[in-house]
PDB file of C-alpha atoms and ligand atoms in Angstrom:
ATOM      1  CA  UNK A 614     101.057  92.483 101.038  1.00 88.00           C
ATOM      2  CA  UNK A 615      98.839  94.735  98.817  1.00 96.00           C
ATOM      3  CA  UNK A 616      96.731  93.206  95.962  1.00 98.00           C
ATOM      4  CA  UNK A 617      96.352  94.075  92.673  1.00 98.00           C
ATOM      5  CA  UNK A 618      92.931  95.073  91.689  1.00 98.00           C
ATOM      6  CA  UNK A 619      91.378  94.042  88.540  1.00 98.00           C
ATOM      7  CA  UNK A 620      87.283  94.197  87.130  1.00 98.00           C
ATOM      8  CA  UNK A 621      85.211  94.107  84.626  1.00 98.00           C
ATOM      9  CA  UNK A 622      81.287  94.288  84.164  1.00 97.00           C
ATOM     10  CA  UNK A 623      81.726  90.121  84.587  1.00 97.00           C
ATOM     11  CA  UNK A 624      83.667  87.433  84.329  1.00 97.00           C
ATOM     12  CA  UNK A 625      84.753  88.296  81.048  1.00 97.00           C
ATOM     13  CA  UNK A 626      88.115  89.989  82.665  1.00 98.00           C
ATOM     14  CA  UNK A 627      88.653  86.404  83.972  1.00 97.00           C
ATOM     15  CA  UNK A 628      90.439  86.121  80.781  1.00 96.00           C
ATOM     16  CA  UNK A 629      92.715  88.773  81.805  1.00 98.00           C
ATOM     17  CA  UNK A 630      93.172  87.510  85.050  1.00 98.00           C
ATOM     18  CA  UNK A 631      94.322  84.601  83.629  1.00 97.00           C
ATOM     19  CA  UNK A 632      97.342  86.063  81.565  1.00 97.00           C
ATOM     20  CA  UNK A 633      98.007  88.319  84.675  1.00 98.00           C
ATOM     21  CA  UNK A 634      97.889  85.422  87.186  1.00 97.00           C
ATOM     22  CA  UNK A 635     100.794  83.652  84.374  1.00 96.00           C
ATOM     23  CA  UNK A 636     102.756  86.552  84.524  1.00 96.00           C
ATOM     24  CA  UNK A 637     102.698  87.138  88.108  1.00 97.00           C
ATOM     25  CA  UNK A 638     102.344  84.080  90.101  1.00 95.00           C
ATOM     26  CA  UNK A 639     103.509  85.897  93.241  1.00 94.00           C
ATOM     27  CA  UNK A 640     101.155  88.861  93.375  1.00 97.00           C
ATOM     28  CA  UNK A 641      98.033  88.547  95.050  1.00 97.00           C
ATOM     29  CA  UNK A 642      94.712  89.843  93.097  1.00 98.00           C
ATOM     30  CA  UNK A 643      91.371  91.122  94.024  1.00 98.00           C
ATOM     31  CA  UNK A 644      88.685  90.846  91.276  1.00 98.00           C
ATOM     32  CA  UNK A 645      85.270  92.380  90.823  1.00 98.00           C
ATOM     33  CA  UNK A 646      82.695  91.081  88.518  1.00 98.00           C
ATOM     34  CA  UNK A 647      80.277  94.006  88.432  1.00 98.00           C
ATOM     35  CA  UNK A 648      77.184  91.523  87.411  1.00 96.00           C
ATOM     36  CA  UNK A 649      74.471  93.486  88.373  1.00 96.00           C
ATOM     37  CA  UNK A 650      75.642  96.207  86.368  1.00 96.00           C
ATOM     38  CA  UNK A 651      76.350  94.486  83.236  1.00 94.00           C
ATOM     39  CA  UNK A 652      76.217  94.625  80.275  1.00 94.00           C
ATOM     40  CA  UNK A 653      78.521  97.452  80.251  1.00 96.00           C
ATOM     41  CA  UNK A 654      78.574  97.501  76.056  1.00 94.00           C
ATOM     42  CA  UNK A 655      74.725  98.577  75.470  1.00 89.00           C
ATOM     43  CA  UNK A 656      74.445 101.326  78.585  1.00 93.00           C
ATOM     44  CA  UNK A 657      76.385 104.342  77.294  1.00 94.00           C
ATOM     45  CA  UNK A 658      79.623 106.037  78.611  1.00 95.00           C
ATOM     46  CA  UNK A 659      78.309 108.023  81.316  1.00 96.00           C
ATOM     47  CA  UNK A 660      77.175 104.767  83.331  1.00 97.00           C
ATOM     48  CA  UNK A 661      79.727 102.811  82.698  1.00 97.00           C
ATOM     49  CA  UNK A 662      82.420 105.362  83.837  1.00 98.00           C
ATOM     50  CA  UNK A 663      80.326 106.191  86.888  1.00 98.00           C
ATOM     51  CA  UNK A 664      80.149 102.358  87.634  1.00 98.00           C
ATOM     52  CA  UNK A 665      83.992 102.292  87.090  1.00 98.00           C
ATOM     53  CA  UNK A 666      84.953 105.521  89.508  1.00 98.00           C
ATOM     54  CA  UNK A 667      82.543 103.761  92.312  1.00 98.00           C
ATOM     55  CA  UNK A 668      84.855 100.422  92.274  1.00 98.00           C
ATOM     56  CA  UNK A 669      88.254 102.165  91.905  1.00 98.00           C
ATOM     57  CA  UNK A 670      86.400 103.937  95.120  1.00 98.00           C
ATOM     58  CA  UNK A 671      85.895 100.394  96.734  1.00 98.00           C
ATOM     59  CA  UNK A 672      89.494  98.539  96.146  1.00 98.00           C
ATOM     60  CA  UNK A 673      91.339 101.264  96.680  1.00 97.00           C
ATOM     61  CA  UNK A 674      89.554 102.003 100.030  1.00 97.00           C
ATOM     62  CA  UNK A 675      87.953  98.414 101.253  1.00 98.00           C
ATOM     63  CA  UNK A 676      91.362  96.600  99.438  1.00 98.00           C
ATOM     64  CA  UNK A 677      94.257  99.065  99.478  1.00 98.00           C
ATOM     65  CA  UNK A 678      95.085  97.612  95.621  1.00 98.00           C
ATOM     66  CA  UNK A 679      98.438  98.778  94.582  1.00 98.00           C
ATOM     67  CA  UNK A 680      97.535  99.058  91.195  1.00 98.00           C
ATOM     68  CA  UNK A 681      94.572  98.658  88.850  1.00 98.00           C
ATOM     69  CA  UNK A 682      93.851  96.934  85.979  1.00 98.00           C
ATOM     70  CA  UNK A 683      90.530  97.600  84.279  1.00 98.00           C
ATOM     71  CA  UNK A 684      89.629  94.022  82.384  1.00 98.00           C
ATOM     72  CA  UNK A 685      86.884  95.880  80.199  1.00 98.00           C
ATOM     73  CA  UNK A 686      87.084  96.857  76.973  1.00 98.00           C
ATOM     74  CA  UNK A 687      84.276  99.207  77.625  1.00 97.00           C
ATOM     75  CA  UNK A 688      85.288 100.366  80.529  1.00 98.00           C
ATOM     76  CA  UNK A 689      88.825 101.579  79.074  1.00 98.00           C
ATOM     77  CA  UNK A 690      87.009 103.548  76.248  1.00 97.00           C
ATOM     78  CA  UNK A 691      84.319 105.304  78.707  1.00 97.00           C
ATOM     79  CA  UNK A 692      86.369 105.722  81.955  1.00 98.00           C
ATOM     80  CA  UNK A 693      89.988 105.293  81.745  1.00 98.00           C
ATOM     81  CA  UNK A 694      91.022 109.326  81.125  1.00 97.00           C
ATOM     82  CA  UNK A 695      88.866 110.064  84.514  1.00 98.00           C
ATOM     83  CA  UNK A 696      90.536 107.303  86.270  1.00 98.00           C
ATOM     84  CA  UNK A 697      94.347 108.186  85.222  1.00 97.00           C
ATOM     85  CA  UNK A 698      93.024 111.739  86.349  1.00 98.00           C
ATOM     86  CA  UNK A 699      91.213 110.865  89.674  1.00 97.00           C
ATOM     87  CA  UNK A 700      94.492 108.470  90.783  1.00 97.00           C
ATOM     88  CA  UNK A 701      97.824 109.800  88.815  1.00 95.00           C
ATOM     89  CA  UNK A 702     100.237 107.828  90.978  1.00 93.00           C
ATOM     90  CA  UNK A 703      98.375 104.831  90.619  1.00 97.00           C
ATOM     91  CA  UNK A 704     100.081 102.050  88.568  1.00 97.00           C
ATOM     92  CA  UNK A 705      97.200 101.934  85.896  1.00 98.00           C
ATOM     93  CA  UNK A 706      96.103  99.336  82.881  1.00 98.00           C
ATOM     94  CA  UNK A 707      93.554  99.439  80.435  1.00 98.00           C
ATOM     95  CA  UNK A 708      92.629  96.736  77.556  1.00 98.00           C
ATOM     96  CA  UNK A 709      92.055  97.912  74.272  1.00 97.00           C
ATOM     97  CA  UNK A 710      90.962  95.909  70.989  1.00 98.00           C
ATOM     98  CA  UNK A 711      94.926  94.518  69.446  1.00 97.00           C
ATOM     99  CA  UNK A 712      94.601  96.098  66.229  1.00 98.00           C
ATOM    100  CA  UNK A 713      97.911  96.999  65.893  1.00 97.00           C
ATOM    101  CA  UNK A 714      98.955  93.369  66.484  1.00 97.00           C
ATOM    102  CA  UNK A 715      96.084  92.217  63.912  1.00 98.00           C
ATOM    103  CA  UNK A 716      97.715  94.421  61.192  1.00 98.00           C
ATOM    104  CA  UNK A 717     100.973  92.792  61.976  1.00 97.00           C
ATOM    105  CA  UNK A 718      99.628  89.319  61.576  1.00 97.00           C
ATOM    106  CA  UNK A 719      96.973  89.369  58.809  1.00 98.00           C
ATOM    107  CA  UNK A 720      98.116  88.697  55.440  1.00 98.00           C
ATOM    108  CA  UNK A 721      95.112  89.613  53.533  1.00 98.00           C
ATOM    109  CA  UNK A 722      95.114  92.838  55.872  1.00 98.00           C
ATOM    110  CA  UNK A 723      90.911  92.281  55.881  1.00 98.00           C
ATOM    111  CA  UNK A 724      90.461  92.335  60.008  1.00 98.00           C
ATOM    112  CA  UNK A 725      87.541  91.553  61.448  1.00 98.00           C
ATOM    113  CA  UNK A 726      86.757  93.567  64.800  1.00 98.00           C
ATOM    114  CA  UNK A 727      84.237  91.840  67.263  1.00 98.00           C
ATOM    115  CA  UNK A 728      83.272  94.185  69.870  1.00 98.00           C
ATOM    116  CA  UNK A 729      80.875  96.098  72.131  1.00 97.00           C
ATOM    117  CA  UNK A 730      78.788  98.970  71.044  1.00 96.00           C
ATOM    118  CA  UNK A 731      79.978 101.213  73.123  1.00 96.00           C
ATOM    119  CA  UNK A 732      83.755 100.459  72.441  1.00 97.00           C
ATOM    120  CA  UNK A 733      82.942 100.235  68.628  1.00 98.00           C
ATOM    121  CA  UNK A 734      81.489 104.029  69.266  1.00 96.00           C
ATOM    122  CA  UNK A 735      83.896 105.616  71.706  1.00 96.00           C
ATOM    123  CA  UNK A 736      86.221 107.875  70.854  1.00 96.00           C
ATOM    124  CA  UNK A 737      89.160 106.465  72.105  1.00 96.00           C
ATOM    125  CA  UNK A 738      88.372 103.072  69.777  1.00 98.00           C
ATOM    126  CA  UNK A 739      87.731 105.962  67.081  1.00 98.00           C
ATOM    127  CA  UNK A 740      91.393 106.986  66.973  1.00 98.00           C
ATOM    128  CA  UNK A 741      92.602 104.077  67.056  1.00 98.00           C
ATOM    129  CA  UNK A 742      91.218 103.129  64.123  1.00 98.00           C
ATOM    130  CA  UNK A 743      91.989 105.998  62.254  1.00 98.00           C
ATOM    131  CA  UNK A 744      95.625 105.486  63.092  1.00 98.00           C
ATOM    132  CA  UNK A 745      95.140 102.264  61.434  1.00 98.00           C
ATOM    133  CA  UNK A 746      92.650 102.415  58.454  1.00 95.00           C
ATOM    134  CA  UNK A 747      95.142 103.015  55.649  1.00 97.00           C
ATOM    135  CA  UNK A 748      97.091 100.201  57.021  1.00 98.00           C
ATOM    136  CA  UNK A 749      94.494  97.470  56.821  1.00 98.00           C
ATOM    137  CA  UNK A 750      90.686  97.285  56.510  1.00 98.00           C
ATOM    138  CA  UNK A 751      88.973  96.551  59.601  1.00 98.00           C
ATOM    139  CA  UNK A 752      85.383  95.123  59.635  1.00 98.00           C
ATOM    140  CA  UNK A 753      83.807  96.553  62.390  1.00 98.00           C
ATOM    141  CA  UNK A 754      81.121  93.916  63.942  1.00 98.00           C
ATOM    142  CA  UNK A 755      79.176  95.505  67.727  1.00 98.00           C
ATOM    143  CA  UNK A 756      77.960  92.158  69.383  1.00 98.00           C
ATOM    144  CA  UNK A 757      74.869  92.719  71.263  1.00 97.00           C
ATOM    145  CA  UNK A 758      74.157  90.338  73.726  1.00 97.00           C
ATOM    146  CA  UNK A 759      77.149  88.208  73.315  1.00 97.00           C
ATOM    147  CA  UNK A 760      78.500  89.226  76.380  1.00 97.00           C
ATOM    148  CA  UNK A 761      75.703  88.921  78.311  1.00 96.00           C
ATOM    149  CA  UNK A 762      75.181  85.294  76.905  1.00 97.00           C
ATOM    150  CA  UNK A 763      78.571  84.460  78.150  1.00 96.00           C
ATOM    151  CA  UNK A 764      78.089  85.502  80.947  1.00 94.00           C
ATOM    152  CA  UNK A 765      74.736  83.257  81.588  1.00 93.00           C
ATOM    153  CA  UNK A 766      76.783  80.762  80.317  1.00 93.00           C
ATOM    154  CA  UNK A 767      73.846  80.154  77.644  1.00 96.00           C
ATOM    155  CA  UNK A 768      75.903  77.858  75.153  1.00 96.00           C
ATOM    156  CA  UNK A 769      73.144  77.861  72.728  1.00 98.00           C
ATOM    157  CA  UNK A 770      72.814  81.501  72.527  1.00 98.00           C
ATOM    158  CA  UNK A 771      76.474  82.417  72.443  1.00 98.00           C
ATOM    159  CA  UNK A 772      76.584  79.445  69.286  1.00 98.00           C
ATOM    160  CA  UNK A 773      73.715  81.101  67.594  1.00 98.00           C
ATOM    161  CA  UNK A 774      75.461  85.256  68.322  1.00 98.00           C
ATOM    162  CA  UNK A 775      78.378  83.498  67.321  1.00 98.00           C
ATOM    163  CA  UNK A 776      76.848  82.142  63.901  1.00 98.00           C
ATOM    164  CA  UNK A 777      75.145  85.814  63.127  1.00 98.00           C
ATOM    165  CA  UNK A 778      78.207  87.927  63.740  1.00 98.00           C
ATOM    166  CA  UNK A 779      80.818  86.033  62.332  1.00 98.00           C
ATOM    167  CA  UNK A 780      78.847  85.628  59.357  1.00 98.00           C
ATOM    168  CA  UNK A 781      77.970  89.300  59.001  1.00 98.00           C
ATOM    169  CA  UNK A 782      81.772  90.424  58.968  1.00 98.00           C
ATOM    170  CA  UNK A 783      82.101  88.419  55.526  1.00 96.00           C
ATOM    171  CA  UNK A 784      84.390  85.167  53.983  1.00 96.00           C
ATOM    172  CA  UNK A 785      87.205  84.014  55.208  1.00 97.00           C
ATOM    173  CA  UNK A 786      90.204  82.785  54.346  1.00 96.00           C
ATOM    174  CA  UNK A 787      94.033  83.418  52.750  1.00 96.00           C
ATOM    175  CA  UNK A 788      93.065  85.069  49.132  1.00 96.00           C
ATOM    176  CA  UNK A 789      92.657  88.610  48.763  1.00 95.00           C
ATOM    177  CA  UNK A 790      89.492  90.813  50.154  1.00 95.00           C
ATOM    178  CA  UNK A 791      88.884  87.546  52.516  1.00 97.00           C
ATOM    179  CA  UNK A 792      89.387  87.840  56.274  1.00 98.00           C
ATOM    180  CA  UNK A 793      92.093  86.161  57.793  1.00 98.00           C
ATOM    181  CA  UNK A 794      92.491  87.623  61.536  1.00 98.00           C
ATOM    182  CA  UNK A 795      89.673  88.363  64.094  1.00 98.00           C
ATOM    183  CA  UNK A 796      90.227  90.734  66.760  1.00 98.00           C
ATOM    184  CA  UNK A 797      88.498  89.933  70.142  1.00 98.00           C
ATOM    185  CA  UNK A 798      87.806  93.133  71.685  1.00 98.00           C
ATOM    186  CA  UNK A 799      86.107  92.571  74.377  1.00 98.00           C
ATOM    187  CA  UNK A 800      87.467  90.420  77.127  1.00 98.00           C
ATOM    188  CA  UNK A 801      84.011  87.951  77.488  1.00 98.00           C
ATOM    189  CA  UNK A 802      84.890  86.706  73.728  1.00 98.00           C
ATOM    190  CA  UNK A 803      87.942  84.431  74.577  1.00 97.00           C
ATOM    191  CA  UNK A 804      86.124  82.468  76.142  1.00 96.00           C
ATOM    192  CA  UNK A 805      83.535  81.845  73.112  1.00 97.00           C
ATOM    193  CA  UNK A 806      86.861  80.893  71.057  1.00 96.00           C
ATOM    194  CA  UNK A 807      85.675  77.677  70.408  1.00 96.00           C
ATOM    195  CA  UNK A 808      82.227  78.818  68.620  1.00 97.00           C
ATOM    196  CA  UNK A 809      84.050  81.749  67.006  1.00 98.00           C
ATOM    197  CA  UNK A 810      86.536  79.510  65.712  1.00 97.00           C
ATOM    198  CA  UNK A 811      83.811  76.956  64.207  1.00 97.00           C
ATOM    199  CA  UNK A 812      81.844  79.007  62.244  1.00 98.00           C
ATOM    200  CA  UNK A 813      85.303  81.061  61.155  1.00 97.00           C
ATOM    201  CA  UNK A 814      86.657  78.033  60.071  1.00 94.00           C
ATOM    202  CA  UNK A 815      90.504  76.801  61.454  1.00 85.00           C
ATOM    203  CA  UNK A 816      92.344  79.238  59.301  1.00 87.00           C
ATOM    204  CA  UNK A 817      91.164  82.099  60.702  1.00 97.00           C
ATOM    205  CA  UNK A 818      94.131  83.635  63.973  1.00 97.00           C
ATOM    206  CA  UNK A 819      92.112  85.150  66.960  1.00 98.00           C
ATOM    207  CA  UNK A 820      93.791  87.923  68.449  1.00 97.00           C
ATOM    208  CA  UNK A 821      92.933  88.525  72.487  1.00 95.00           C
ATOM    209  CA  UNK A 822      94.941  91.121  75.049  1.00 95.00           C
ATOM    210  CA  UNK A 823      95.482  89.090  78.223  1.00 95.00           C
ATOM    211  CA  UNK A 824      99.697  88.556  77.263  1.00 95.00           C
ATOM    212  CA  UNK A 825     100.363  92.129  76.285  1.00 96.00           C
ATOM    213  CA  UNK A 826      98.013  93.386  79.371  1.00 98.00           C
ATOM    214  CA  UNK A 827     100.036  91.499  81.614  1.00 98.00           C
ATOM    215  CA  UNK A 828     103.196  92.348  80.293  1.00 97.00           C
ATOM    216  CA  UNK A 829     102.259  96.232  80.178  1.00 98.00           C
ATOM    217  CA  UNK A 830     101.438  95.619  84.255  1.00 98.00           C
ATOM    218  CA  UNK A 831     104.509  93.503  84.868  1.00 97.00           C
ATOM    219  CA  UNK A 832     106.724  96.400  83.632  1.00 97.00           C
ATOM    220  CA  UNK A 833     104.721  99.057  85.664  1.00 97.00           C
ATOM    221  CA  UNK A 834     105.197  97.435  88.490  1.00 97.00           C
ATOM    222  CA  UNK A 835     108.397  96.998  88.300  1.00 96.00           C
ATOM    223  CA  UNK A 836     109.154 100.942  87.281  1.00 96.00           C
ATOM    224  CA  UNK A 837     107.388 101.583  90.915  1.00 96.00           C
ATOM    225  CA  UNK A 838     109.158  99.267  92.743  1.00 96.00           C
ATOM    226  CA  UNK A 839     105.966  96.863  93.605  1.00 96.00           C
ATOM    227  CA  UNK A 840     107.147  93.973  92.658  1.00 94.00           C
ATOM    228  CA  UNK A 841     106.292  91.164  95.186  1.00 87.00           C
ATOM    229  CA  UNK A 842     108.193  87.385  95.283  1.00 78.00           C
ATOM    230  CA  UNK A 843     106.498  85.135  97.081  1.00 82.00           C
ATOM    231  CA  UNK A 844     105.927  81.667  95.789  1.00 84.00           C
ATOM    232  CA  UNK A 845     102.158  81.832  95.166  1.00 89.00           C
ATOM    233  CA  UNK A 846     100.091  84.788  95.385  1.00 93.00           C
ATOM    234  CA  UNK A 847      96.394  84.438  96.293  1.00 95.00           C
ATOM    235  CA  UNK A 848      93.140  85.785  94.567  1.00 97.00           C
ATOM    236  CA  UNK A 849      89.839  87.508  96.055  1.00 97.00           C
ATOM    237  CA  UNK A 850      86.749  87.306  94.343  1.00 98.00           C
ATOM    238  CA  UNK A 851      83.953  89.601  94.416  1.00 98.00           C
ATOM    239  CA  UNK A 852      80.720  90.348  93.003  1.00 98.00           C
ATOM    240  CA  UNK A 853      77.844  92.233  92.398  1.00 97.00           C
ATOM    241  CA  UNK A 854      75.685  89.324  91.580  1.00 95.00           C
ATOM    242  CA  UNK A 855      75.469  86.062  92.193  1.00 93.00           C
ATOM    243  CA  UNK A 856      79.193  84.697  94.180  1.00 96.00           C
ATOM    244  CA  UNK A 857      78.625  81.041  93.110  1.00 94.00           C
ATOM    245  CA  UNK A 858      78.186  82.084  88.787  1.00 93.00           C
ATOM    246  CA  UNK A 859      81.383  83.989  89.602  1.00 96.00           C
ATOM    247  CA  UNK A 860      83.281  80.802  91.064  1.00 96.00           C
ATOM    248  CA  UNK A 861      82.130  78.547  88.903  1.00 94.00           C
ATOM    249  CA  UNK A 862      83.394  80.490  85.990  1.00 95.00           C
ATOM    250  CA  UNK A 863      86.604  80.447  87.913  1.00 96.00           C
ATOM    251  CA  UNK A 864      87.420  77.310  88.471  1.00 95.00           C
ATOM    252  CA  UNK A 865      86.117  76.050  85.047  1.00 92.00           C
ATOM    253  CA  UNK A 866      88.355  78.710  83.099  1.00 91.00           C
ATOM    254  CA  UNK A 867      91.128  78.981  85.577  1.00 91.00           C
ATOM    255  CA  UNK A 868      91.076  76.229  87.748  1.00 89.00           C
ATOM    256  CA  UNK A 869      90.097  78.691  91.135  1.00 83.00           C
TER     257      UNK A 869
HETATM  258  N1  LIG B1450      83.969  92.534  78.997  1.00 83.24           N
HETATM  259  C1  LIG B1450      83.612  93.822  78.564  1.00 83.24           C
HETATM  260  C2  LIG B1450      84.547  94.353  77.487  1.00 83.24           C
HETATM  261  O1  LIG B1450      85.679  93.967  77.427  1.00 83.24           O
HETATM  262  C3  LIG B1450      82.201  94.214  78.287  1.00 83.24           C
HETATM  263  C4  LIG B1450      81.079  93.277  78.332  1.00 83.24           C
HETATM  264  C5  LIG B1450      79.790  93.995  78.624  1.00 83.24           C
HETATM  265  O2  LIG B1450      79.123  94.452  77.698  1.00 83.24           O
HETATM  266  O3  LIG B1450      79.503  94.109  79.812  1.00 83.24           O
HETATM  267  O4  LIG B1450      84.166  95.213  76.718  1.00 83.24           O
END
């Protein structure tokens, strides 16, 4: 039975895993965490879609993955037109920050968008939110060295990026020109929901991708036929850094 290949520059696509895992409990995975290349948000496109090629490369050929998803926001914006060119019958997913889905739910239609640098400044992120700007207005908030905080599982550093970057997008709250909806868009930042959320205050809706990621691969596997049924698939997972940080962020977010 062929895997599914997923990565990110981390464990941050653990919380895509996750959604996938709930979506398709009989398909077996393979993830990467690409640690000794991260952060993938403050190294520029060039890298980052080089990185990405070289382990599309390595589960394709080392895994025989049926399909890919790419858990990065980063990733997606740098790399994701190469990959769909390099592999076009490949069953292919990307993430991307859910601003459509924020415009839908925000009342006040002030969004707050908590990112990378390099997906803030990609193009791809850049037509997005042109497609969206006269629909709502988006604060746009890069997080340097959030990710990599997470990722060190540094609880007193994510707190204190938390505090800064939440605080530099503005007030929030229900009454006009206040934010009420955060957009996570980068796939480490789920899993600082609790800090985000204190310093937002409980009012405030977080908006991550896992579901709709899922549901997007569900339905392309299915067009193709890939579908697998057994009771419980399994899950593989690599690294380029350090296997036990890798495990221990996967059984403390996903019970591995
Ligand atoms: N998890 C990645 C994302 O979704 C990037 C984190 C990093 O900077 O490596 O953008």
């Amino acid at each position: 039975m062929k895997p599914i290949g997923v990565f990110d520059s981390g464990v941050g696509g653990l919380s895509i895993l996750k959604a996938l895992r709930a979506a398709l409990p009989g398909e077996d995975f393979v993830y990467l965490a690409d640690t000794r290349h991260a952060p993938y948000g403050e190294r520029g496109d060039d890298y980052v879609a080089d990185r990405s090629r070289a382990i599309f490369r390595q589960l394709i050929e080392e895994h025989a993955v049926k399909s890919m998803v790419v858990a990065c926001n980063t990733a997606t914006a740098a790399a994701i037109h190469l990959l769909r060119r390099d592999y076009p019958g490949l069953p292919l997913v990307g993430v991307e920050p859910a601003l459509k889905p924020a415009v839908a739910r925000s009342r006040t239609k002030r969004i707050g968008v908590l990112a990378t640098r390099g997906t803030l400044q990609s193009a791809k992120f850049g037509a997005l939110h042109d497609s969206l700007k006269e629909q709502a207005e988006f604060v746009l908030q890069p997080c340097d060295g959030l990710a990599a905080a997470i990722e060190a599982d540094d609880l007193e550093q994510v707190d204190a990026l938390c505090a800064k970057y939440i605080r530099a997008i503005g007030e929030y709250g229900s009454a006009p020109g206040q934010v009420d909806t955060l957009v996570l868009g980068c796939t480490h930042y789920p899993f600082a929901q609790a800090q985000l959320l204190a310093h937002a205050g409980p009012g405030v809706t977080l908006i991550e991708t896992g579901e709709p990621v899922a549901r997007q691969t569900h339905r392309l596997l299915e067009a193709a036929g890939l579908l697998e049924a057994q009771d419980q698939g399994r899950v593989e997972l690599l690294t380029t850094g350090s296997p036990a940080a890798l495990q221990a962020a996967a059984s403390r977010w996903l019970g591995l």
